[in-house]
mmCIF file of C-alpha atoms and ligand atoms in Angstrom:
data_model
loop_
_atom_site.group_PDB
_atom_site.id
_atom_site.type_symbol
_atom_site.label_atom_id
_atom_site.label_comp_id
_atom_site.label_asym_id
_atom_site.label_seq_id
_atom_site.Cartn_x
_atom_site.Cartn_y
_atom_site.Cartn_z
ATOM 1 C CA MET A 6 -12.317 -78.579 47.400
ATOM 2 C CA PRO A 7 -10.964 -75.497 49.141
ATOM 3 C CA THR A 8 -13.661 -73.110 50.366
ATOM 4 C CA VAL A 9 -13.771 -69.495 49.344
ATOM 5 C CA SER A 10 -14.539 -67.127 52.216
ATOM 6 C CA THR A 11 -16.688 -64.012 51.659
ATOM 7 C CA GLU A 12 -13.599 -62.079 52.766
ATOM 8 C CA GLN A 13 -11.546 -63.445 49.818
ATOM 9 C CA VAL A 14 -14.371 -62.719 47.371
ATOM 10 C CA LYS A 15 -14.491 -59.205 48.660
ATOM 11 C CA ARG A 16 -10.648 -58.801 48.300
ATOM 12 C CA TRP A 17 -10.836 -60.092 44.622
ATOM 13 C CA ALA A 18 -13.743 -57.743 43.966
ATOM 14 C CA ILE A 19 -11.625 -54.798 45.339
ATOM 15 C CA ARG A 20 -8.547 -55.748 43.508
ATOM 16 C CA THR A 21 -10.309 -56.103 40.165
ATOM 17 C CA ALA A 22 -12.020 -52.819 40.593
ATOM 18 C CA ILE A 23 -8.688 -51.136 41.468
ATOM 19 C CA GLY A 24 -7.021 -52.867 38.368
ATOM 20 C CA ALA A 25 -9.841 -51.616 36.061
ATOM 21 C CA ALA A 26 -9.702 -48.097 37.483
ATOM 22 C CA THR A 27 -5.946 -47.947 36.926
ATOM 23 C CA VAL A 28 -6.325 -49.052 33.310
ATOM 24 C CA GLY A 29 -9.018 -46.487 32.919
ATOM 25 C CA VAL A 30 -6.862 -43.739 34.300
ATOM 26 C CA LEU A 31 -3.880 -44.729 32.372
ATOM 27 C CA GLY A 32 -6.088 -45.061 29.255
ATOM 28 C CA SER A 33 -7.515 -41.517 29.743
ATOM 29 C CA VAL A 34 -4.058 -39.928 30.403
ATOM 30 C CA LEU A 35 -2.669 -41.690 27.114
ATOM 31 C CA ALA A 36 -5.789 -40.427 25.190
ATOM 32 C CA VAL A 37 -5.165 -36.956 26.533
ATOM 33 C CA LEU A 38 -1.440 -37.056 25.607
ATOM 34 C CA LEU A 39 -2.270 -38.448 22.002
ATOM 35 C CA TRP A 40 -4.900 -35.731 21.633
ATOM 36 C CA ARG A 41 -2.427 -32.972 22.448
ATOM 37 C CA ASP A 42 0.264 -34.337 20.295
ATOM 38 C CA ARG A 43 -0.056 -32.161 17.211
ATOM 39 C CA GLY A 44 2.331 -30.914 14.351
ATOM 40 C CA SER A 45 2.805 -27.331 13.806
ATOM 41 C CA LEU A 46 2.034 -25.363 10.477
ATOM 42 C CA GLU A 47 5.220 -23.316 11.331
ATOM 43 C CA SER A 48 7.307 -26.348 10.520
ATOM 44 C CA ILE A 49 6.148 -26.040 6.717
ATOM 45 C CA ASP A 50 8.267 -23.428 5.003
ATOM 46 C CA TRP A 51 6.111 -22.873 1.899
ATOM 47 C CA HIS A 52 5.699 -19.307 0.451
ATOM 48 C CA GLN A 53 2.913 -17.304 1.565
ATOM 49 C CA TYR A 54 0.219 -16.752 -1.121
ATOM 50 C CA PRO A 55 1.454 -13.756 -3.143
ATOM 51 C CA ASP A 56 0.391 -10.554 -1.519
ATOM 52 C CA PHE A 57 -1.176 -8.071 -3.859
ATOM 53 C CA GLU A 58 -3.381 -5.073 -3.285
ATOM 54 C CA ALA A 59 -6.735 -5.849 -4.617
ATOM 55 C CA ALA A 60 -8.553 -3.435 -6.968
ATOM 56 C CA THR A 61 -12.378 -3.173 -6.521
ATOM 57 C CA ASP A 62 -13.082 -5.701 -9.353
ATOM 58 C CA THR A 63 -10.254 -8.139 -8.659
ATOM 59 C CA VAL A 64 -11.310 -11.831 -7.687
ATOM 60 C CA THR A 65 -10.210 -12.547 -4.099
ATOM 61 C CA PHE A 66 -10.648 -15.525 -1.964
ATOM 62 C CA THR A 67 -10.857 -15.917 1.818
ATOM 63 C CA TRP A 68 -10.331 -19.196 3.468
ATOM 64 C CA LEU A 69 -12.624 -19.732 6.517
ATOM 65 C CA GLY A 70 -11.462 -23.093 7.888
ATOM 66 C CA VAL A 71 -12.003 -26.712 6.570
ATOM 67 C CA SER A 72 -13.011 -26.199 2.916
ATOM 68 C CA THR A 73 -15.259 -23.114 3.512
ATOM 69 C CA LEU A 74 -14.200 -20.467 0.997
ATOM 70 C CA LEU A 75 -15.580 -17.078 -0.077
ATOM 71 C CA PHE A 76 -14.820 -15.893 -3.516
ATOM 72 C CA ASP A 77 -15.544 -12.305 -4.325
ATOM 73 C CA ASP A 78 -15.098 -10.124 -7.461
ATOM 74 C CA GLY A 79 -16.338 -6.979 -5.849
ATOM 75 C CA GLU A 80 -19.786 -7.512 -7.386
ATOM 76 C CA THR A 81 -20.787 -11.167 -6.891
ATOM 77 C CA GLN A 82 -19.673 -13.537 -3.897
ATOM 78 C CA ILE A 83 -19.640 -17.333 -4.060
ATOM 79 C CA LEU A 84 -19.315 -19.337 -0.785
ATOM 80 C CA ILE A 85 -17.925 -22.873 -1.216
ATOM 81 C CA ASP A 86 -19.418 -24.800 1.914
ATOM 82 C CA GLY A 87 -20.984 -23.238 4.816
ATOM 83 C CA PHE A 88 -19.526 -24.522 8.217
ATOM 84 C CA PHE A 89 -19.253 -21.901 11.033
ATOM 85 C CA SER A 90 -21.112 -23.597 13.929
ATOM 86 C CA ARG A 91 -18.413 -26.195 14.674
ATOM 87 C CA PRO A 92 -19.948 -28.768 17.086
ATOM 88 C CA SER A 93 -17.505 -29.825 19.757
ATOM 89 C CA LEU A 94 -15.640 -33.024 20.057
ATOM 90 C CA ALA A 95 -18.035 -34.169 22.875
ATOM 91 C CA ASP A 96 -21.049 -33.269 20.543
ATOM 92 C CA ILE A 97 -19.756 -35.493 17.810
ATOM 93 C CA VAL A 98 -18.479 -38.417 19.876
ATOM 94 C CA LEU A 99 -21.697 -38.648 22.184
ATOM 95 C CA GLY A 100 -23.982 -38.052 19.268
ATOM 96 C CA ARG A 101 -25.594 -35.028 20.813
ATOM 97 C CA PHE A 102 -28.214 -33.146 18.866
ATOM 98 C CA VAL A 103 -26.757 -30.011 17.148
ATOM 99 C CA GLU A 104 -27.944 -27.136 15.016
ATOM 100 C CA SER A 105 -26.734 -23.971 13.415
ATOM 101 C CA ASP A 106 -25.533 -21.452 15.773
ATOM 102 C CA ALA A 107 -27.296 -18.202 14.821
ATOM 103 C CA ALA A 108 -24.886 -15.862 16.809
ATOM 104 C CA THR A 109 -21.913 -17.334 15.143
ATOM 105 C CA ILE A 110 -23.399 -17.239 11.643
ATOM 106 C CA ASN A 111 -24.573 -13.572 12.145
ATOM 107 C CA ARG A 112 -21.114 -12.553 13.445
ATOM 108 C CA VAL A 113 -19.244 -14.311 10.622
ATOM 109 C CA ILE A 114 -21.526 -12.954 7.848
ATOM 110 C CA ASP A 115 -21.091 -9.450 9.343
ATOM 111 C CA GLU A 116 -17.271 -9.744 9.804
ATOM 112 C CA TYR A 117 -16.558 -11.006 6.321
ATOM 113 C CA ARG A 118 -19.187 -8.725 4.865
ATOM 114 C CA MET A 119 -21.133 -11.449 2.883
ATOM 115 C CA ARG A 120 -23.667 -8.982 1.656
ATOM 116 C CA ARG A 121 -23.509 -9.962 -2.175
ATOM 117 C CA LEU A 122 -23.892 -13.838 -1.728
ATOM 118 C CA ALA A 123 -25.074 -15.150 -4.917
ATOM 119 C CA ALA A 124 -24.412 -18.837 -4.418
ATOM 120 C CA ILE A 125 -23.571 -21.393 -1.708
ATOM 121 C CA ILE A 126 -21.981 -24.497 -2.986
ATOM 122 C CA PRO A 127 -21.149 -27.437 -0.625
ATOM 123 C CA VAL A 128 -18.584 -29.812 -1.878
ATOM 124 C CA HIS A 129 -20.556 -32.641 -0.414
ATOM 125 C CA SER A 130 -23.303 -32.705 2.426
ATOM 126 C CA HIS A 131 -21.438 -34.049 5.441
ATOM 127 C CA PHE A 132 -21.894 -31.609 8.535
ATOM 128 C CA ASP A 133 -18.437 -30.190 8.193
ATOM 129 C CA HIS A 134 -19.253 -28.791 4.879
ATOM 130 C CA ALA A 135 -23.019 -28.276 4.703
ATOM 131 C CA MET A 136 -24.123 -27.895 8.131
ATOM 132 C CA ASP A 137 -24.927 -23.963 7.922
ATOM 133 C CA ILE A 138 -25.880 -23.791 4.188
ATOM 134 C CA GLY A 139 -29.552 -23.291 5.073
ATOM 135 C CA ALA A 140 -28.991 -20.815 7.983
ATOM 136 C CA ILE A 141 -26.693 -18.798 5.555
ATOM 137 C CA ALA A 142 -28.998 -18.787 2.631
ATOM 138 C CA ASN A 143 -31.884 -17.670 4.852
ATOM 139 C CA ARG A 144 -29.757 -14.522 5.740
ATOM 140 C CA SER A 145 -29.206 -13.789 1.998
ATOM 141 C CA SER A 146 -30.715 -14.265 -1.279
ATOM 142 C CA ALA A 147 -28.138 -16.939 -2.360
ATOM 143 C CA SER A 148 -28.897 -20.058 -4.293
ATOM 144 C CA ILE A 149 -27.797 -23.406 -2.836
ATOM 145 C CA LEU A 150 -26.326 -25.508 -5.471
ATOM 146 C CA GLY A 151 -25.634 -29.065 -4.928
ATOM 147 C CA SER A 152 -27.161 -32.672 -4.713
ATOM 148 C CA GLU A 153 -30.658 -33.645 -3.751
ATOM 149 C CA THR A 154 -29.190 -34.354 -0.283
ATOM 150 C CA SER A 155 -27.902 -30.630 0.022
ATOM 151 C CA ALA A 156 -31.267 -29.683 -1.156
ATOM 152 C CA ASN A 157 -32.891 -31.413 1.665
ATOM 153 C CA ILE A 158 -30.559 -29.814 4.143
ATOM 154 C CA ALA A 159 -31.723 -26.360 2.895
ATOM 155 C CA ARG A 160 -35.362 -27.409 2.838
ATOM 156 C CA GLY A 161 -35.145 -28.593 6.477
ATOM 157 C CA ALA A 162 -33.816 -25.095 7.350
ATOM 158 C CA GLY A 163 -36.871 -23.497 5.595
ATOM 159 C CA VAL A 164 -34.964 -22.108 2.653
ATOM 160 C CA PRO A 165 -37.510 -21.260 -0.173
ATOM 161 C CA GLU A 166 -37.536 -23.634 -3.209
ATOM 162 C CA ASP A 167 -36.665 -20.891 -5.559
ATOM 163 C CA GLN A 168 -33.328 -20.528 -3.822
ATOM 164 C CA ILE A 169 -32.504 -24.276 -4.289
ATOM 165 C CA VAL A 170 -30.839 -25.767 -7.306
ATOM 166 C CA VAL A 171 -30.087 -29.414 -7.707
ATOM 167 C CA VAL A 172 -27.281 -29.519 -10.226
ATOM 168 C CA GLU A 173 -26.250 -31.609 -13.299
ATOM 169 C CA SER A 174 -22.901 -32.801 -13.268
ATOM 170 C CA GLY A 175 -20.848 -30.853 -15.889
ATOM 171 C CA GLU A 176 -23.560 -28.237 -16.331
ATOM 172 C CA GLU A 177 -22.517 -24.368 -16.203
ATOM 173 C CA TYR A 178 -24.161 -22.143 -13.737
ATOM 174 C CA ASN A 179 -23.502 -18.302 -14.033
ATOM 175 C CA PHE A 180 -23.491 -15.854 -11.241
ATOM 176 C CA GLY A 181 -22.320 -12.440 -12.329
ATOM 177 C CA ARG A 182 -19.115 -13.062 -13.938
ATOM 178 C CA PHE A 183 -18.422 -16.313 -12.180
ATOM 179 C CA THR A 184 -19.279 -19.475 -14.056
ATOM 180 C CA VAL A 185 -19.518 -22.511 -11.736
ATOM 181 C CA THR A 186 -19.282 -26.224 -12.800
ATOM 182 C CA LEU A 187 -19.730 -29.094 -10.347
ATOM 183 C CA ILE A 188 -18.214 -32.448 -11.808
ATOM 184 C CA ASP A 189 -19.205 -35.732 -10.200
ATOM 185 C CA SER A 190 -16.352 -36.979 -7.890
ATOM 186 C CA VAL A 191 -16.129 -39.304 -4.907
ATOM 187 C CA HIS A 192 -15.391 -38.964 -1.226
ATOM 188 C CA ALA A 193 -12.065 -40.051 0.360
ATOM 189 C CA PRO A 194 -12.493 -43.743 1.370
ATOM 190 C CA VAL A 195 -11.608 -42.864 4.992
ATOM 191 C CA GLY A 196 -14.180 -45.104 6.928
ATOM 192 C CA TRP A 197 -13.700 -48.755 8.179
ATOM 193 C CA GLY A 198 -12.348 -50.880 5.432
ATOM 194 C CA GLY A 199 -12.224 -48.143 2.845
ATOM 195 C CA SER A 200 -15.926 -47.077 3.201
ATOM 196 C CA VAL A 201 -17.178 -43.492 3.413
ATOM 197 C CA PRO A 202 -18.206 -42.535 6.813
ATOM 198 C CA TYR A 203 -21.913 -41.205 6.997
ATOM 199 C CA ALA A 204 -22.344 -42.257 3.305
ATOM 200 C CA GLY A 205 -25.905 -42.248 1.692
ATOM 201 C CA THR A 206 -28.396 -39.602 0.920
ATOM 202 C CA LEU A 207 -31.050 -37.656 2.689
ATOM 203 C CA ASP A 208 -34.488 -38.194 0.866
ATOM 204 C CA GLN A 209 -36.388 -36.065 3.320
ATOM 205 C CA PRO A 210 -35.887 -32.447 4.681
ATOM 206 C CA LEU A 211 -33.324 -32.607 7.432
ATOM 207 C CA GLN A 212 -34.889 -31.432 10.643
ATOM 208 C CA THR A 213 -32.509 -30.055 13.260
ATOM 209 C CA PRO A 214 -31.392 -30.336 15.950
ATOM 210 C CA ALA A 215 -29.997 -33.733 15.039
ATOM 211 C CA PRO A 216 -26.685 -35.693 15.732
ATOM 212 C CA VAL A 217 -23.978 -34.926 13.129
ATOM 213 C CA SER A 218 -24.209 -38.354 11.654
ATOM 214 C CA THR A 219 -27.580 -37.332 10.258
ATOM 215 C CA TRP A 220 -25.724 -34.989 7.587
ATOM 216 C CA ARG A 221 -25.179 -37.678 4.915
ATOM 217 C CA GLU A 222 -22.604 -37.354 2.105
ATOM 218 C CA GLY A 223 -25.017 -37.116 -0.687
ATOM 219 C CA LYS A 224 -22.878 -36.538 -3.957
ATOM 220 C CA SER A 225 -19.246 -35.421 -3.855
ATOM 221 C CA TYR A 226 -18.107 -32.915 -6.576
ATOM 222 C CA SER A 227 -15.106 -31.167 -7.781
ATOM 223 C CA ILE A 228 -16.111 -27.575 -8.204
ATOM 224 C CA VAL A 229 -14.741 -25.714 -11.081
ATOM 225 C CA ILE A 230 -15.026 -21.642 -10.522
ATOM 226 C CA ARG A 231 -14.272 -19.790 -13.767
ATOM 227 C CA HIS A 232 -13.957 -16.112 -14.051
ATOM 228 C CA PRO A 233 -12.507 -13.957 -16.927
ATOM 229 C CA GLN A 234 -9.498 -13.485 -14.448
ATOM 230 C CA GLY A 235 -8.854 -17.019 -13.784
ATOM 231 C CA THR A 236 -10.093 -20.514 -12.917
ATOM 232 C CA THR A 237 -10.043 -22.327 -9.474
ATOM 233 C CA VAL A 238 -10.726 -25.984 -8.708
ATOM 234 C CA VAL A 239 -11.855 -26.826 -5.284
ATOM 235 C CA GLN A 240 -11.829 -30.516 -4.087
ATOM 236 C CA GLY A 241 -13.456 -30.790 -0.692
ATOM 237 C CA SER A 242 -12.567 -34.417 0.326
ATOM 238 C CA SER A 243 -9.332 -36.331 -0.478
ATOM 239 C CA GLY A 244 -11.214 -38.527 -2.855
ATOM 240 C CA PHE A 245 -10.789 -38.256 -6.730
ATOM 241 C CA VAL A 246 -11.878 -39.781 -10.102
ATOM 242 C CA GLU A 247 -8.983 -40.724 -12.428
ATOM 243 C CA GLY A 248 -9.287 -38.470 -15.525
ATOM 244 C CA ALA A 249 -12.372 -36.577 -14.329
ATOM 245 C CA LEU A 250 -10.558 -33.135 -14.649
ATOM 246 C CA VAL A 251 -8.786 -33.887 -17.924
ATOM 247 C CA GLY A 252 -9.498 -30.810 -20.197
ATOM 248 C CA VAL A 253 -9.928 -28.456 -17.233
ATOM 249 C CA GLN A 254 -7.267 -25.904 -16.989
ATOM 250 C CA ALA A 255 -6.986 -24.225 -13.816
ATOM 251 C CA ASP A 256 -4.812 -21.402 -12.275
ATOM 252 C CA THR A 257 -5.327 -22.566 -8.663
ATOM 253 C CA VAL A 258 -6.199 -25.717 -6.922
ATOM 254 C CA MET A 259 -7.475 -26.089 -3.463
ATOM 255 C CA PHE A 260 -7.713 -29.577 -2.265
ATOM 256 C CA SER A 261 -8.576 -31.457 0.794
ATOM 257 C CA VAL A 262 -5.703 -33.233 2.620
ATOM 258 C CA ALA A 263 -7.989 -34.540 5.358
ATOM 259 C CA LEU A 264 -6.897 -38.037 6.415
ATOM 260 C CA LEU A 265 -4.703 -38.197 3.327
ATOM 261 C CA GLU A 266 -1.829 -39.541 5.481
ATOM 262 C CA GLY A 267 -3.810 -42.721 6.324
ATOM 263 C CA LEU A 268 -4.528 -43.419 2.493
ATOM 264 C CA GLY A 269 -0.903 -43.639 1.750
ATOM 265 C CA GLN A 270 1.723 -41.857 -0.186
ATOM 266 C CA ASP A 271 0.997 -43.782 -3.539
ATOM 267 C CA TYR A 272 -2.701 -42.796 -3.255
ATOM 268 C CA ALA A 273 -1.629 -39.195 -2.399
ATOM 269 C CA GLU A 274 0.510 -39.117 -5.522
ATOM 270 C CA ARG A 275 -2.367 -40.143 -7.833
ATOM 271 C CA TYR A 276 -4.567 -37.730 -6.172
ATOM 272 C CA TRP A 277 -1.918 -35.006 -6.819
ATOM 273 C CA GLN A 278 -1.848 -35.968 -10.445
ATOM 274 C CA ALA A 279 -5.580 -36.130 -10.938
ATOM 275 C CA LEU A 280 -5.899 -32.572 -9.595
ATOM 276 C CA VAL A 281 -2.675 -30.607 -10.003
ATOM 277 C CA THR A 282 -0.928 -32.292 -13.007
ATOM 278 C CA ALA A 283 -4.239 -32.665 -14.833
ATOM 279 C CA THR A 284 -5.180 -29.004 -14.591
ATOM 280 C CA GLY A 285 -1.736 -27.481 -14.722
ATOM 281 C CA ALA A 286 -2.373 -25.116 -11.775
ATOM 282 C CA ALA A 287 0.287 -22.597 -10.753
ATOM 283 C CA HIS A 288 -0.767 -22.308 -7.195
ATOM 284 C CA VAL A 289 -1.771 -25.139 -5.038
ATOM 285 C CA LEU A 290 -3.348 -24.901 -1.642
ATOM 286 C CA PRO A 291 -4.113 -27.801 0.733
ATOM 287 C CA ILE A 292 -7.328 -27.169 2.818
ATOM 288 C CA HIS A 293 -9.193 -29.263 5.379
ATOM 289 C CA PHE A 294 -6.160 -29.806 7.433
ATOM 290 C CA ASP A 295 -7.535 -27.985 10.478
ATOM 291 C CA ASP A 296 -9.209 -29.833 13.406
ATOM 292 C CA PHE A 297 -12.797 -29.024 12.774
ATOM 293 C CA THR A 298 -13.952 -29.597 16.394
ATOM 294 C CA GLN A 299 -12.176 -26.358 17.273
ATOM 295 C CA PRO A 300 -14.156 -23.293 17.608
ATOM 296 C CA PHE A 301 -14.716 -20.979 14.406
ATOM 297 C CA GLY A 302 -11.343 -19.176 13.749
ATOM 298 C CA GLU A 303 -9.083 -21.588 15.609
ATOM 299 C CA ILE A 304 -6.702 -23.337 13.272
ATOM 300 C CA ARG A 305 -4.936 -26.280 14.753
ATOM 301 C CA LEU A 306 -3.683 -29.438 13.003
ATOM 302 C CA TYR A 307 -5.465 -32.814 14.030
ATOM 303 C CA PRO A 308 -3.707 -34.826 16.654
ATOM 304 C CA ARG A 309 -0.860 -36.660 15.037
ATOM 305 C CA ALA A 310 -2.414 -40.106 15.941
ATOM 306 C CA ILE A 311 -5.213 -39.151 13.554
ATOM 307 C CA ASP A 312 -3.639 -37.388 10.740
ATOM 308 C CA ASP A 313 -0.038 -35.958 10.297
ATOM 309 C CA PHE A 314 -0.446 -33.005 7.760
ATOM 310 C CA VAL A 315 3.369 -32.072 8.399
ATOM 311 C CA LYS A 316 4.270 -35.409 6.904
ATOM 312 C CA VAL A 317 1.797 -35.101 4.084
ATOM 313 C CA ALA A 318 3.186 -31.653 3.366
ATOM 314 C CA GLY A 319 6.650 -33.367 2.736
ATOM 315 C CA TRP A 320 5.089 -35.711 0.271
ATOM 316 C CA LEU A 321 3.416 -32.817 -1.608
ATOM 317 C CA GLU A 322 6.710 -31.128 -1.938
ATOM 318 C CA GLY A 323 8.055 -34.355 -3.497
ATOM 319 C CA PHE A 324 5.279 -34.612 -5.957
ATOM 320 C CA ARG A 325 5.610 -30.942 -6.952
ATOM 321 C CA GLN A 326 9.244 -31.695 -7.763
ATOM 322 C CA SER A 327 8.422 -34.765 -9.626
ATOM 323 C CA TRP A 328 5.563 -33.702 -11.582
ATOM 324 C CA ASP A 329 4.829 -29.988 -11.426
ATOM 325 C CA LEU A 330 7.917 -27.882 -10.970
ATOM 326 C CA ASP A 331 6.300 -24.644 -11.965
ATOM 327 C CA ALA A 332 3.584 -25.097 -9.366
ATOM 328 C CA ARG A 333 3.880 -23.498 -5.959
ATOM 329 C CA LEU A 334 2.477 -24.685 -2.828
ATOM 330 C CA HIS A 335 0.918 -22.423 -0.055
ATOM 331 C CA ILE A 336 -0.762 -22.659 3.274
ATOM 332 C CA PRO A 337 -3.889 -20.683 3.294
ATOM 333 C CA GLU A 338 -4.126 -18.152 6.108
ATOM 334 C CA PHE A 339 -7.362 -18.145 8.035
ATOM 335 C CA GLY A 340 -9.645 -15.162 7.222
ATOM 336 C CA ARG A 341 -7.076 -13.350 5.086
ATOM 337 C CA GLN A 342 -8.698 -11.902 1.805
ATOM 338 C CA VAL A 343 -6.085 -12.422 -0.924
ATOM 339 C CA VAL A 344 -6.053 -11.771 -4.707
ATOM 340 C CA ALA A 345 -6.895 -15.064 -6.395
ATOM 341 C CA TYR A 346 -5.023 -14.663 -9.665
ATOM 342 C CA PRO A 347 -1.820 -12.763 -8.785
ATOM 343 C CA PRO A 348 0.299 -11.770 -11.882
ATOM 344 C CA ALA A 349 3.254 -14.349 -12.274
ATOM 345 C CA SER A 350 6.391 -13.129 -10.796
ATOM 346 C CA PRO A 351 9.673 -15.254 -10.221
ATOM 347 C CA GLU A 352 9.712 -15.177 -6.435
ATOM 348 C CA THR A 353 6.219 -16.568 -5.914
HETATM 349 ZN ZN1 ZN B 3 -16.838 -35.442 4.138
#
């Protein structure tokens, strides 16, 4: 048997270490390159949402990233979701403890003049939708509407019980001239093997700081926002229930396209039909296409390795041509307050 000298063992150890380090460095370089490879919204040539001067009692909406949306009719404001704090990629990956960022929330409430908030309605209870609902409610007299899980997020933030409403699916809730209905839906199956990431409910008040995985889905809803001037449906995750919106007529549909590429074109087409074709909407706006690990106000698409919205935008244009030729597709513009129900005109 040949003898192995300590010299040789040392040499092997050094080679193995160098090999591992090289793989590690190359892997990191590749990860950085993949992370930086992102599509551009400029390559999508849809019309801007029609630009109309808002009278004081006109319904407007303002998109604030992911699926956070502020509706306002000059008298009453409704906030869909509440996600301003934006934990970083490192916070998420390393499972760091995070909490609502008071300075950002105060600044956003001030900048977008959320002084007449009547309701805060998360589409479901994951952190990228519901993280700040409690902190926002505490700075207003708004009610939080949603599942028991959303109620427990609010309770954990110290929101008084009389500002918390656990909804019944299909029930109408009135705020000023707005009528809001939450219809049971499902979350997009974007976890391992078609599961839902961070599924389940919160049965106790959520105490923060906590890792982002603590915010559980709870229930997912399609939100119907009716007003004498028009109706909008908001779908906050790329999941749907076939036939759930039959009988709901909408002027505008705003639907999540997060990770829709990975679910495939056939799935996306059925999703389109369940939301756009079923409601007959004239204006369609994808939302939840922006990388939510960026700070509030920075809109960048996800790395192409995770999700390719530019490709999905091509699919959507195809669905429009096959099923809903009268509908118009628009990219929402961050922070711009637009008239929700513009009069129909041929070029829009
Ligand atoms: Zn979600």
